[in-house]
Amino acid sequence: MTNGSNKGAAAGGGAIYGLGVLGAWVYFWIQADGFWQHLFAIVQGLLWPAWMVYDLLVVLHRATAVTTLLVAHLG
């Protein structure tokens, strides 16, 4: 009976992602100015998680580099 026990969790995750996409579309659409920017806003709305993860990894990399420099300087 464990075969279908995670269907509710998967549906909940899909709903949250869908709401995130709709919110991103509204956000990027409002900021767009012109045809091509509106077209790009649709793409951004679909790919916003990739940009968010990329930006998070950049921030973590910078924080790690600063921490490494501080430890090397103090140690």
JSON list of N, CA and C in Angstrom, two decimals:
[
{"chain": "A", "resi": 1, "resn": "MET", "atom": "N", "xyz": [0.81, -1.20, 0.00]},
{"chain": "A", "resi": 1, "resn": "MET", "atom": "CA", "xyz": [0.00, 0.00, 0.00]},
{"chain": "A", "resi": 1, "resn": "MET", "atom": "C", "xyz": [0.86, 1.27, 0.00]},
{"chain": "A", "resi": 2, "resn": "THR", "atom": "N", "xyz": [2.14, 1.14, 0.00]},
{"chain": "A", "resi": 2, "resn": "THR", "atom": "CA", "xyz": [3.02, 2.31, -0.02]},
{"chain": "A", "resi": 2, "resn": "THR", "atom": "C", "xyz": [3.19, 2.87, -1.42]},
{"chain": "A", "resi": 3, "resn": "ASN", "atom": "N", "xyz": [2.64, 2.22, -2.41]},
{"chain": "A", "resi": 3, "resn": "ASN", "atom": "CA", "xyz": [2.83, 2.63, -3.79]},
{"chain": "A", "resi": 3, "resn": "ASN", "atom": "C", "xyz": [2.23, 4.00, -4.10]},
{"chain": "A", "resi": 4, "resn": "GLY", "atom": "N", "xyz": [1.08, 4.32, -3.56]},
{"chain": "A", "resi": 4, "resn": "GLY", "atom": "CA", "xyz": [0.44, 5.59, -3.88]},
{"chain": "A", "resi": 4, "resn": "GLY", "atom": "C", "xyz": [0.27, 6.52, -2.70]},
{"chain": "A", "resi": 5, "resn": "SER", "atom": "N", "xyz": [1.05, 6.34, -1.65]},
{"chain": "A", "resi": 5, "resn": "SER", "atom": "CA", "xyz": [0.85, 7.11, -0.43]},
{"chain": "A", "resi": 5, "resn": "SER", "atom": "C", "xyz": [1.38, 8.54, -0.52]},
{"chain": "A", "resi": 6, "resn": "ASN", "atom": "N", "xyz": [2.18, 8.89, -1.50]},
{"chain": "A", "resi": 6, "resn": "ASN", "atom": "CA", "xyz": [2.75, 10.23, -1.61]},
{"chain": "A", "resi": 6, "resn": "ASN", "atom": "C", "xyz": [2.04, 11.10, -2.63]},
{"chain": "A", "resi": 7, "resn": "LYS", "atom": "N", "xyz": [0.90, 10.69, -3.11]},
{"chain": "A", "resi": 7, "resn": "LYS", "atom": "CA", "xyz": [0.20, 11.47, -4.14]},
{"chain": "A", "resi": 7, "resn": "LYS", "atom": "C", "xyz": [-0.24, 12.83, -3.61]},
{"chain": "A", "resi": 8, "resn": "GLY", "atom": "N", "xyz": [-0.68, 12.90, -2.38]},
{"chain": "A", "resi": 8, "resn": "GLY", "atom": "CA", "xyz": [-1.09, 14.18, -1.80]},
{"chain": "A", "resi": 8, "resn": "GLY", "atom": "C", "xyz": [0.06, 15.15, -1.66]},
{"chain": "A", "resi": 9, "resn": "ALA", "atom": "N", "xyz": [1.21, 14.65, -1.26]},
{"chain": "A", "resi": 9, "resn": "ALA", "atom": "CA", "xyz": [2.39, 15.51, -1.11]},
{"chain": "A", "resi": 9, "resn": "ALA", "atom": "C", "xyz": [2.84, 16.05, -2.46]},
{"chain": "A", "resi": 10, "resn": "ALA", "atom": "N", "xyz": [2.80, 15.22, -3.47]},
{"chain": "A", "resi": 10, "resn": "ALA", "atom": "CA", "xyz": [3.20, 15.67, -4.81]},
{"chain": "A", "resi": 10, "resn": "ALA", "atom": "C", "xyz": [2.23, 16.71, -5.35]},
{"chain": "A", "resi": 11, "resn": "ALA", "atom": "N", "xyz": [0.96, 16.51, -5.11]},
{"chain": "A", "resi": 11, "resn": "ALA", "atom": "CA", "xyz": [-0.04, 17.48, -5.58]},
{"chain": "A", "resi": 11, "resn": "ALA", "atom": "C", "xyz": [0.13, 18.81, -4.85]},
{"chain": "A", "resi": 12, "resn": "GLY", "atom": "N", "xyz": [0.44, 18.77, -3.57]},
{"chain": "A", "resi": 12, "resn": "GLY", "atom": "CA", "xyz": [0.66, 20.01, -2.82]},
{"chain": "A", "resi": 12, "resn": "GLY", "atom": "C", "xyz": [1.87, 20.77, -3.32]},
{"chain": "A", "resi": 13, "resn": "GLY", "atom": "N", "xyz": [2.94, 20.05, -3.65]},
{"chain": "A", "resi": 13, "resn": "GLY", "atom": "CA", "xyz": [4.14, 20.69, -4.19]},
{"chain": "A", "resi": 13, "resn": "GLY", "atom": "C", "xyz": [3.87, 21.32, -5.55]},
{"chain": "A", "resi": 14, "resn": "GLY", "atom": "N", "xyz": [3.08, 20.63, -6.37]},
{"chain": "A", "resi": 14, "resn": "GLY", "atom": "CA", "xyz": [2.74, 21.17, -7.68]},
{"chain": "A", "resi": 14, "resn": "GLY", "atom": "C", "xyz": [1.89, 22.42, -7.57]},
{"chain": "A", "resi": 15, "resn": "ALA", "atom": "N", "xyz": [0.99, 22.43, -6.59]},
{"chain": "A", "resi": 15, "resn": "ALA", "atom": "CA", "xyz": [0.15, 23.61, -6.39]},
{"chain": "A", "resi": 15, "resn": "ALA", "atom": "C", "xyz": [0.98, 24.80, -5.93]},
{"chain": "A", "resi": 16, "resn": "ILE", "atom": "N", "xyz": [1.93, 24.57, -5.05]},
{"chain": "A", "resi": 16, "resn": "ILE", "atom": "CA", "xyz": [2.79, 25.66, -4.57]},
{"chain": "A", "resi": 16, "resn": "ILE", "atom": "C", "xyz": [3.65, 26.19, -5.71]},
{"chain": "A", "resi": 17, "resn": "TYR", "atom": "N", "xyz": [4.20, 25.28, -6.52]},
{"chain": "A", "resi": 17, "resn": "TYR", "atom": "CA", "xyz": [4.99, 25.71, -7.68]},
{"chain": "A", "resi": 17, "resn": "TYR", "atom": "C", "xyz": [4.12, 26.51, -8.65]},
{"chain": "A", "resi": 18, "resn": "GLY", "atom": "N", "xyz": [2.90, 26.05, -8.88]},
{"chain": "A", "resi": 18, "resn": "GLY", "atom": "CA", "xyz": [1.99, 26.76, -9.79]},
{"chain": "A", "resi": 18, "resn": "GLY", "atom": "C", "xyz": [1.68, 28.16, -9.29]},
{"chain": "A", "resi": 19, "resn": "LEU", "atom": "N", "xyz": [1.45, 28.30, -7.99]},
{"chain": "A", "resi": 19, "resn": "LEU", "atom": "CA", "xyz": [1.20, 29.63, -7.44]},
{"chain": "A", "resi": 19, "resn": "LEU", "atom": "C", "xyz": [2.45, 30.50, -7.57]},
{"chain": "A", "resi": 20, "resn": "GLY", "atom": "N", "xyz": [3.62, 29.90, -7.41]},
{"chain": "A", "resi": 20, "resn": "GLY", "atom": "CA", "xyz": [4.86, 30.65, -7.58]},
{"chain": "A", "resi": 20, "resn": "GLY", "atom": "C", "xyz": [5.03, 31.14, -9.01]},
{"chain": "A", "resi": 21, "resn": "VAL", "atom": "N", "xyz": [4.68, 30.28, -9.98]},
{"chain": "A", "resi": 21, "resn": "VAL", "atom": "CA", "xyz": [4.77, 30.68, -11.39]},
{"chain": "A", "resi": 21, "resn": "VAL", "atom": "C", "xyz": [3.80, 31.81, -11.68]},
{"chain": "A", "resi": 22, "resn": "LEU", "atom": "N", "xyz": [2.58, 31.69, -11.20]},
{"chain": "A", "resi": 22, "resn": "LEU", "atom": "CA", "xyz": [1.59, 32.77, -11.43]},
{"chain": "A", "resi": 22, "resn": "LEU", "atom": "C", "xyz": [2.05, 34.08, -10.80]},
{"chain": "A", "resi": 23, "resn": "GLY", "atom": "N", "xyz": [2.56, 34.00, -9.59]},
{"chain": "A", "resi": 23, "resn": "GLY", "atom": "CA", "xyz": [3.06, 35.21, -8.93]},
{"chain": "A", "resi": 23, "resn": "GLY", "atom": "C", "xyz": [4.24, 35.82, -9.67]},
{"chain": "A", "resi": 24, "resn": "ALA", "atom": "N", "xyz": [5.14, 34.96, -10.17]},
{"chain": "A", "resi": 24, "resn": "ALA", "atom": "CA", "xyz": [6.29, 35.45, -10.93]},
{"chain": "A", "resi": 24, "resn": "ALA", "atom": "C", "xyz": [5.84, 36.10, -12.23]},
{"chain": "A", "resi": 25, "resn": "TRP", "atom": "N", "xyz": [4.85, 35.50, -12.90]},
{"chain": "A", "resi": 25, "resn": "TRP", "atom": "CA", "xyz": [4.33, 36.10, -14.13]},
{"chain": "A", "resi": 25, "resn": "TRP", "atom": "C", "xyz": [3.78, 37.49, -13.87]},
{"chain": "A", "resi": 26, "resn": "VAL", "atom": "N", "xyz": [3.00, 37.63, -12.81]},
{"chain": "A", "resi": 26, "resn": "VAL", "atom": "CA", "xyz": [2.43, 38.95, -12.48]},
{"chain": "A", "resi": 26, "resn": "VAL", "atom": "C", "xyz": [3.56, 39.94, -12.20]},
{"chain": "A", "resi": 27, "resn": "TYR", "atom": "N", "xyz": [4.52, 39.52, -11.39]},
{"chain": "A", "resi": 27, "resn": "TYR", "atom": "CA", "xyz": [5.63, 40.41, -11.02]},
{"chain": "A", "resi": 27, "resn": "TYR", "atom": "C", "xyz": [6.43, 40.86, -12.24]},
{"chain": "A", "resi": 28, "resn": "PHE", "atom": "N", "xyz": [6.85, 39.90, -13.07]},
{"chain": "A", "resi": 28, "resn": "PHE", "atom": "CA", "xyz": [7.65, 40.24, -14.24]},
{"chain": "A", "resi": 28, "resn": "PHE", "atom": "C", "xyz": [6.83, 40.97, -15.30]},
{"chain": "A", "resi": 29, "resn": "TRP", "atom": "N", "xyz": [5.54, 40.64, -15.43]},
{"chain": "A", "resi": 29, "resn": "TRP", "atom": "CA", "xyz": [4.68, 41.29, -16.42]},
{"chain": "A", "resi": 29, "resn": "TRP", "atom": "C", "xyz": [4.51, 42.77, -16.09]},
{"chain": "A", "resi": 30, "resn": "ILE", "atom": "N", "xyz": [4.32, 43.08, -14.83]},
{"chain": "A", "resi": 30, "resn": "ILE", "atom": "CA", "xyz": [4.14, 44.47, -14.40]},
{"chain": "A", "resi": 30, "resn": "ILE", "atom": "C", "xyz": [5.41, 45.28, -14.68]},
{"chain": "A", "resi": 31, "resn": "GLN", "atom": "N", "xyz": [6.57, 44.67, -14.51]},
{"chain": "A", "resi": 31, "resn": "GLN", "atom": "CA", "xyz": [7.83, 45.38, -14.72]},
{"chain": "A", "resi": 31, "resn": "GLN", "atom": "C", "xyz": [8.21, 45.50, -16.19]},
{"chain": "A", "resi": 32, "resn": "ALA", "atom": "N", "xyz": [7.58, 44.69, -17.05]},
{"chain": "A", "resi": 32, "resn": "ALA", "atom": "CA", "xyz": [7.94, 44.69, -18.47]},
{"chain": "A", "resi": 32, "resn": "ALA", "atom": "C", "xyz": [7.44, 45.95, -19.15]},
{"chain": "A", "resi": 33, "resn": "ASP", "atom": "N", "xyz": [8.19, 46.35, -20.19]},
{"chain": "A", "resi": 33, "resn": "ASP", "atom": "CA", "xyz": [7.84, 47.56, -20.93]},
{"chain": "A", "resi": 33, "resn": "ASP", "atom": "C", "xyz": [8.08, 47.30, -22.41]},
{"chain": "A", "resi": 34, "resn": "GLY", "atom": "N", "xyz": [7.07, 46.86, -23.12]},
{"chain": "A", "resi": 34, "resn": "GLY", "atom": "CA", "xyz": [7.20, 46.56, -24.54]},
{"chain": "A", "resi": 34, "resn": "GLY", "atom": "C", "xyz": [6.97, 45.09, -24.83]},
{"chain": "A", "resi": 35, "resn": "PHE", "atom": "N", "xyz": [6.84, 44.77, -26.11]},
{"chain": "A", "resi": 35, "resn": "PHE", "atom": "CA", "xyz": [6.48, 43.42, -26.54]},
{"chain": "A", "resi": 35, "resn": "PHE", "atom": "C", "xyz": [7.53, 42.39, -26.12]},
{"chain": "A", "resi": 36, "resn": "TRP", "atom": "N", "xyz": [8.80, 42.64, -26.42]},
{"chain": "A", "resi": 36, "resn": "TRP", "atom": "CA", "xyz": [9.84, 41.66, -26.15]},
{"chain": "A", "resi": 36, "resn": "TRP", "atom": "C", "xyz": [10.05, 41.45, -24.66]},
{"chain": "A", "resi": 37, "resn": "GLN", "atom": "N", "xyz": [9.92, 42.49, -23.88]},
{"chain": "A", "resi": 37, "resn": "GLN", "atom": "CA", "xyz": [10.04, 42.33, -22.43]},
{"chain": "A", "resi": 37, "resn": "GLN", "atom": "C", "xyz": [8.87, 41.54, -21.86]},
{"chain": "A", "resi": 38, "resn": "HIS", "atom": "N", "xyz": [7.68, 41.74, -22.43]},
{"chain": "A", "resi": 38, "resn": "HIS", "atom": "CA", "xyz": [6.54, 40.93, -21.99]},
{"chain": "A", "resi": 38, "resn": "HIS", "atom": "C", "xyz": [6.72, 39.47, -22.37]},
{"chain": "A", "resi": 39, "resn": "LEU", "atom": "N", "xyz": [7.27, 39.23, -23.54]},
{"chain": "A", "resi": 39, "resn": "LEU", "atom": "CA", "xyz": [7.55, 37.86, -23.96]},
{"chain": "A", "resi": 39, "resn": "LEU", "atom": "C", "xyz": [8.59, 37.23, -23.04]},
{"chain": "A", "resi": 40, "resn": "PHE", "atom": "N", "xyz": [9.63, 37.98, -22.70]},
{"chain": "A", "resi": 40, "resn": "PHE", "atom": "CA", "xyz": [10.66, 37.48, -21.78]},
{"chain": "A", "resi": 40, "resn": "PHE", "atom": "C", "xyz": [10.09, 37.29, -20.38]},
{"chain": "A", "resi": 41, "resn": "ALA", "atom": "N", "xyz": [9.09, 38.08, -19.99]},
{"chain": "A", "resi": 41, "resn": "ALA", "atom": "CA", "xyz": [8.46, 37.92, -18.68]},
{"chain": "A", "resi": 41, "resn": "ALA", "atom": "C", "xyz": [7.80, 36.55, -18.56]},
{"chain": "A", "resi": 42, "resn": "ILE", "atom": "N", "xyz": [7.25, 36.04, -19.65]},
{"chain": "A", "resi": 42, "resn": "ILE", "atom": "CA", "xyz": [6.64, 34.71, -19.63]},
{"chain": "A", "resi": 42, "resn": "ILE", "atom": "C", "xyz": [7.72, 33.66, -19.39]},
{"chain": "A", "resi": 43, "resn": "VAL", "atom": "N", "xyz": [8.85, 33.81, -20.05]},
{"chain": "A", "resi": 43, "resn": "VAL", "atom": "CA", "xyz": [9.96, 32.86, -19.87]},
{"chain": "A", "resi": 43, "resn": "VAL", "atom": "C", "xyz": [10.49, 32.94, -18.44]},
{"chain": "A", "resi": 44, "resn": "GLN", "atom": "N", "xyz": [10.65, 34.16, -17.94]},
{"chain": "A", "resi": 44, "resn": "GLN", "atom": "CA", "xyz": [11.14, 34.34, -16.57]},
{"chain": "A", "resi": 44, "resn": "GLN", "atom": "C", "xyz": [10.19, 33.71, -15.57]},
{"chain": "A", "resi": 45, "resn": "GLY", "atom": "N", "xyz": [8.90, 33.82, -15.81]},
{"chain": "A", "resi": 45, "resn": "GLY", "atom": "CA", "xyz": [7.93, 33.23, -14.91]},
{"chain": "A", "resi": 45, "resn": "GLY", "atom": "C", "xyz": [8.06, 31.73, -14.82]},
{"chain": "A", "resi": 46, "resn": "LEU", "atom": "N", "xyz": [8.41, 31.09, -15.92]},
{"chain": "A", "resi": 46, "resn": "LEU", "atom": "CA", "xyz": [8.58, 29.64, -15.92]},
{"chain": "A", "resi": 46, "resn": "LEU", "atom": "C", "xyz": [9.92, 29.22, -15.30]},
{"chain": "A", "resi": 47, "resn": "LEU", "atom": "N", "xyz": [10.93, 30.03, -15.47]},
{"chain": "A", "resi": 47, "resn": "LEU", "atom": "CA", "xyz": [12.28, 29.65, -15.05]},
{"chain": "A", "resi": 47, "resn": "LEU", "atom": "C", "xyz": [12.75, 30.32, -13.76]},
{"chain": "A", "resi": 48, "resn": "TRP", "atom": "N", "xyz": [11.86, 30.99, -13.03]},
{"chain": "A", "resi": 48, "resn": "TRP", "atom": "CA", "xyz": [12.28, 31.71, -11.84]},
{"chain": "A", "resi": 48, "resn": "TRP", "atom": "C", "xyz": [12.95, 30.81, -10.80]},
{"chain": "A", "resi": 49, "resn": "PRO", "atom": "N", "xyz": [12.58, 29.54, -10.63]},
{"chain": "A", "resi": 49, "resn": "PRO", "atom": "CA", "xyz": [13.31, 28.75, -9.62]},
{"chain": "A", "resi": 49, "resn": "PRO", "atom": "C", "xyz": [14.78, 28.57, -9.98]},
{"chain": "A", "resi": 50, "resn": "ALA", "atom": "N", "xyz": [15.09, 28.45, -11.26]},
{"chain": "A", "resi": 50, "resn": "ALA", "atom": "CA", "xyz": [16.49, 28.29, -11.66]},
{"chain": "A", "resi": 50, "resn": "ALA", "atom": "C", "xyz": [17.29, 29.54, -11.33]},
{"chain": "A", "resi": 51, "resn": "TRP", "atom": "N", "xyz": [16.73, 30.71, -11.61]},
{"chain": "A", "resi": 51, "resn": "TRP", "atom": "CA", "xyz": [17.41, 31.96, -11.27]},
{"chain": "A", "resi": 51, "resn": "TRP", "atom": "C", "xyz": [17.58, 32.10, -9.76]},
{"chain": "A", "resi": 52, "resn": "MET", "atom": "N", "xyz": [16.56, 31.72, -9.02]},
{"chain": "A", "resi": 52, "resn": "MET", "atom": "CA", "xyz": [16.61, 31.83, -7.57]},
{"chain": "A", "resi": 52, "resn": "MET", "atom": "C", "xyz": [17.70, 30.93, -6.99]},
{"chain": "A", "resi": 53, "resn": "VAL", "atom": "N", "xyz": [17.79, 29.69, -7.46]},
{"chain": "A", "resi": 53, "resn": "VAL", "atom": "CA", "xyz": [18.81, 28.77, -6.97]},
{"chain": "A", "resi": 53, "resn": "VAL", "atom": "C", "xyz": [20.20, 29.26, -7.38]},
{"chain": "A", "resi": 54, "resn": "TYR", "atom": "N", "xyz": [20.34, 29.75, -8.61]},
{"chain": "A", "resi": 54, "resn": "TYR", "atom": "CA", "xyz": [21.62, 30.28, -9.06]},
{"chain": "A", "resi": 54, "resn": "TYR", "atom": "C", "xyz": [22.07, 31.45, -8.17]},
{"chain": "A", "resi": 55, "resn": "ASP", "atom": "N", "xyz": [21.17, 32.39, -7.92]},
{"chain": "A", "resi": 55, "resn": "ASP", "atom": "CA", "xyz": [21.52, 33.54, -7.08]},
{"chain": "A", "resi": 55, "resn": "ASP", "atom": "C", "xyz": [21.86, 33.09, -5.66]},
{"chain": "A", "resi": 56, "resn": "LEU", "atom": "N", "xyz": [21.15, 32.10, -5.14]},
{"chain": "A", "resi": 56, "resn": "LEU", "atom": "CA", "xyz": [21.45, 31.57, -3.82]},
{"chain": "A", "resi": 56, "resn": "LEU", "atom": "C", "xyz": [22.84, 30.95, -3.78]},
{"chain": "A", "resi": 57, "resn": "LEU", "atom": "N", "xyz": [23.19, 30.20, -4.81]},
{"chain": "A", "resi": 57, "resn": "LEU", "atom": "CA", "xyz": [24.52, 29.59, -4.86]},
{"chain": "A", "resi": 57, "resn": "LEU", "atom": "C", "xyz": [25.62, 30.64, -4.98]},
{"chain": "A", "resi": 58, "resn": "VAL", "atom": "N", "xyz": [25.36, 31.72, -5.71]},
{"chain": "A", "resi": 58, "resn": "VAL", "atom": "CA", "xyz": [26.34, 32.80, -5.81]},
{"chain": "A", "resi": 58, "resn": "VAL", "atom": "C", "xyz": [26.56, 33.44, -4.44]},
{"chain": "A", "resi": 59, "resn": "VAL", "atom": "N", "xyz": [25.48, 33.70, -3.72]},
{"chain": "A", "resi": 59, "resn": "VAL", "atom": "CA", "xyz": [25.59, 34.29, -2.39]},
{"chain": "A", "resi": 59, "resn": "VAL", "atom": "C", "xyz": [26.34, 33.36, -1.44]},
{"chain": "A", "resi": 60, "resn": "LEU", "atom": "N", "xyz": [26.03, 32.06, -1.48]},
{"chain": "A", "resi": 60, "resn": "LEU", "atom": "CA", "xyz": [26.72, 31.11, -0.62]},
{"chain": "A", "resi": 60, "resn": "LEU", "atom": "C", "xyz": [28.20, 31.02, -0.97]},
{"chain": "A", "resi": 61, "resn": "HIS", "atom": "N", "xyz": [28.52, 31.09, -2.24]},
{"chain": "A", "resi": 61, "resn": "HIS", "atom": "CA", "xyz": [29.93, 31.05, -2.66]},
{"chain": "A", "resi": 61, "resn": "HIS", "atom": "C", "xyz": [30.68, 32.27, -2.14]},
{"chain": "A", "resi": 62, "resn": "ARG", "atom": "N", "xyz": [30.07, 33.43, -2.24]},
{"chain": "A", "resi": 62, "resn": "ARG", "atom": "CA", "xyz": [30.71, 34.65, -1.73]},
{"chain": "A", "resi": 62, "resn": "ARG", "atom": "C", "xyz": [30.90, 34.58, -0.22]},
{"chain": "A", "resi": 63, "resn": "ALA", "atom": "N", "xyz": [29.88, 34.07, 0.49]},
{"chain": "A", "resi": 63, "resn": "ALA", "atom": "CA", "xyz": [29.98, 33.96, 1.94]},
{"chain": "A", "resi": 63, "resn": "ALA", "atom": "C", "xyz": [31.08, 32.98, 2.33]},
{"chain": "A", "resi": 64, "resn": "THR", "atom": "N", "xyz": [31.21, 31.90, 1.59]},
{"chain": "A", "resi": 64, "resn": "THR", "atom": "CA", "xyz": [32.26, 30.92, 1.86]},
{"chain": "A", "resi": 64, "resn": "THR", "atom": "C", "xyz": [33.64, 31.52, 1.59]},
{"chain": "A", "resi": 65, "resn": "ALA", "atom": "N", "xyz": [33.76, 32.30, 0.53]},
{"chain": "A", "resi": 65, "resn": "ALA", "atom": "CA", "xyz": [35.04, 32.93, 0.21]},
{"chain": "A", "resi": 65, "resn": "ALA", "atom": "C", "xyz": [35.42, 33.93, 1.29]},
{"chain": "A", "resi": 66, "resn": "VAL", "atom": "N", "xyz": [34.47, 34.71, 1.76]},
{"chain": "A", "resi": 66, "resn": "VAL", "atom": "CA", "xyz": [34.76, 35.70, 2.82]},
{"chain": "A", "resi": 66, "resn": "VAL", "atom": "C", "xyz": [35.15, 34.98, 4.10]},
{"chain": "A", "resi": 67, "resn": "THR", "atom": "N", "xyz": [34.43, 33.92, 4.43]},
{"chain": "A", "resi": 67, "resn": "THR", "atom": "CA", "xyz": [34.75, 33.16, 5.64]},
{"chain": "A", "resi": 67, "resn": "THR", "atom": "C", "xyz": [36.14, 32.56, 5.55]},
{"chain": "A", "resi": 68, "resn": "THR", "atom": "N", "xyz": [36.50, 32.02, 4.39]},
{"chain": "A", "resi": 68, "resn": "THR", "atom": "CA", "xyz": [37.82, 31.44, 4.19]},
{"chain": "A", "resi": 68, "resn": "THR", "atom": "C", "xyz": [38.90, 32.50, 4.35]},
{"chain": "A", "resi": 69, "resn": "LEU", "atom": "N", "xyz": [38.68, 33.69, 3.82]},
{"chain": "A", "resi": 69, "resn": "LEU", "atom": "CA", "xyz": [39.66, 34.77, 3.96]},
{"chain": "A", "resi": 69, "resn": "LEU", "atom": "C", "xyz": [39.81, 35.20, 5.42]},
{"chain": "A", "resi": 70, "resn": "LEU", "atom": "N", "xyz": [38.69, 35.29, 6.12]},
{"chain": "A", "resi": 70, "resn": "LEU", "atom": "CA", "xyz": [38.75, 35.68, 7.53]},
{"chain": "A", "resi": 70, "resn": "LEU", "atom": "C", "xyz": [39.48, 34.65, 8.37]},
{"chain": "A", "resi": 71, "resn": "VAL", "atom": "N", "xyz": [39.20, 33.38, 8.14]},
{"chain": "A", "resi": 71, "resn": "VAL", "atom": "CA", "xyz": [39.87, 32.33, 8.90]},
{"chain": "A", "resi": 71, "resn": "VAL", "atom": "C", "xyz": [41.36, 32.33, 8.59]},
{"chain": "A", "resi": 72, "resn": "ALA", "atom": "N", "xyz": [41.73, 32.51, 7.33]},
{"chain": "A", "resi": 72, "resn": "ALA", "atom": "CA", "xyz": [43.15, 32.54, 6.97]},
{"chain": "A", "resi": 72, "resn": "ALA", "atom": "C", "xyz": [43.85, 33.75, 7.59]},
{"chain": "A", "resi": 73, "resn": "HIS", "atom": "N", "xyz": [43.16, 34.87, 7.66]},
{"chain": "A", "resi": 73, "resn": "HIS", "atom": "CA", "xyz": [43.76, 36.09, 8.22]},
{"chain": "A", "resi": 73, "resn": "HIS", "atom": "C", "xyz": [43.89, 36.00, 9.73]},
{"chain": "A", "resi": 74, "resn": "LEU", "atom": "N", "xyz": [42.87, 35.47, 10.38]},
{"chain": "A", "resi": 74, "resn": "LEU", "atom": "CA", "xyz": [42.88, 35.40, 11.85]},
{"chain": "A", "resi": 74, "resn": "LEU", "atom": "C", "xyz": [43.68, 34.22, 12.37]},
{"chain": "A", "resi": 75, "resn": "GLY", "atom": "N", "xyz": [43.77, 33.15, 11.56]},
{"chain": "A", "resi": 75, "resn": "GLY", "atom": "CA", "xyz": [44.42, 31.93, 12.05]},
{"chain": "A", "resi": 75, "resn": "GLY", "atom": "C", "xyz": [45.83, 31.92, 11.71]}
]
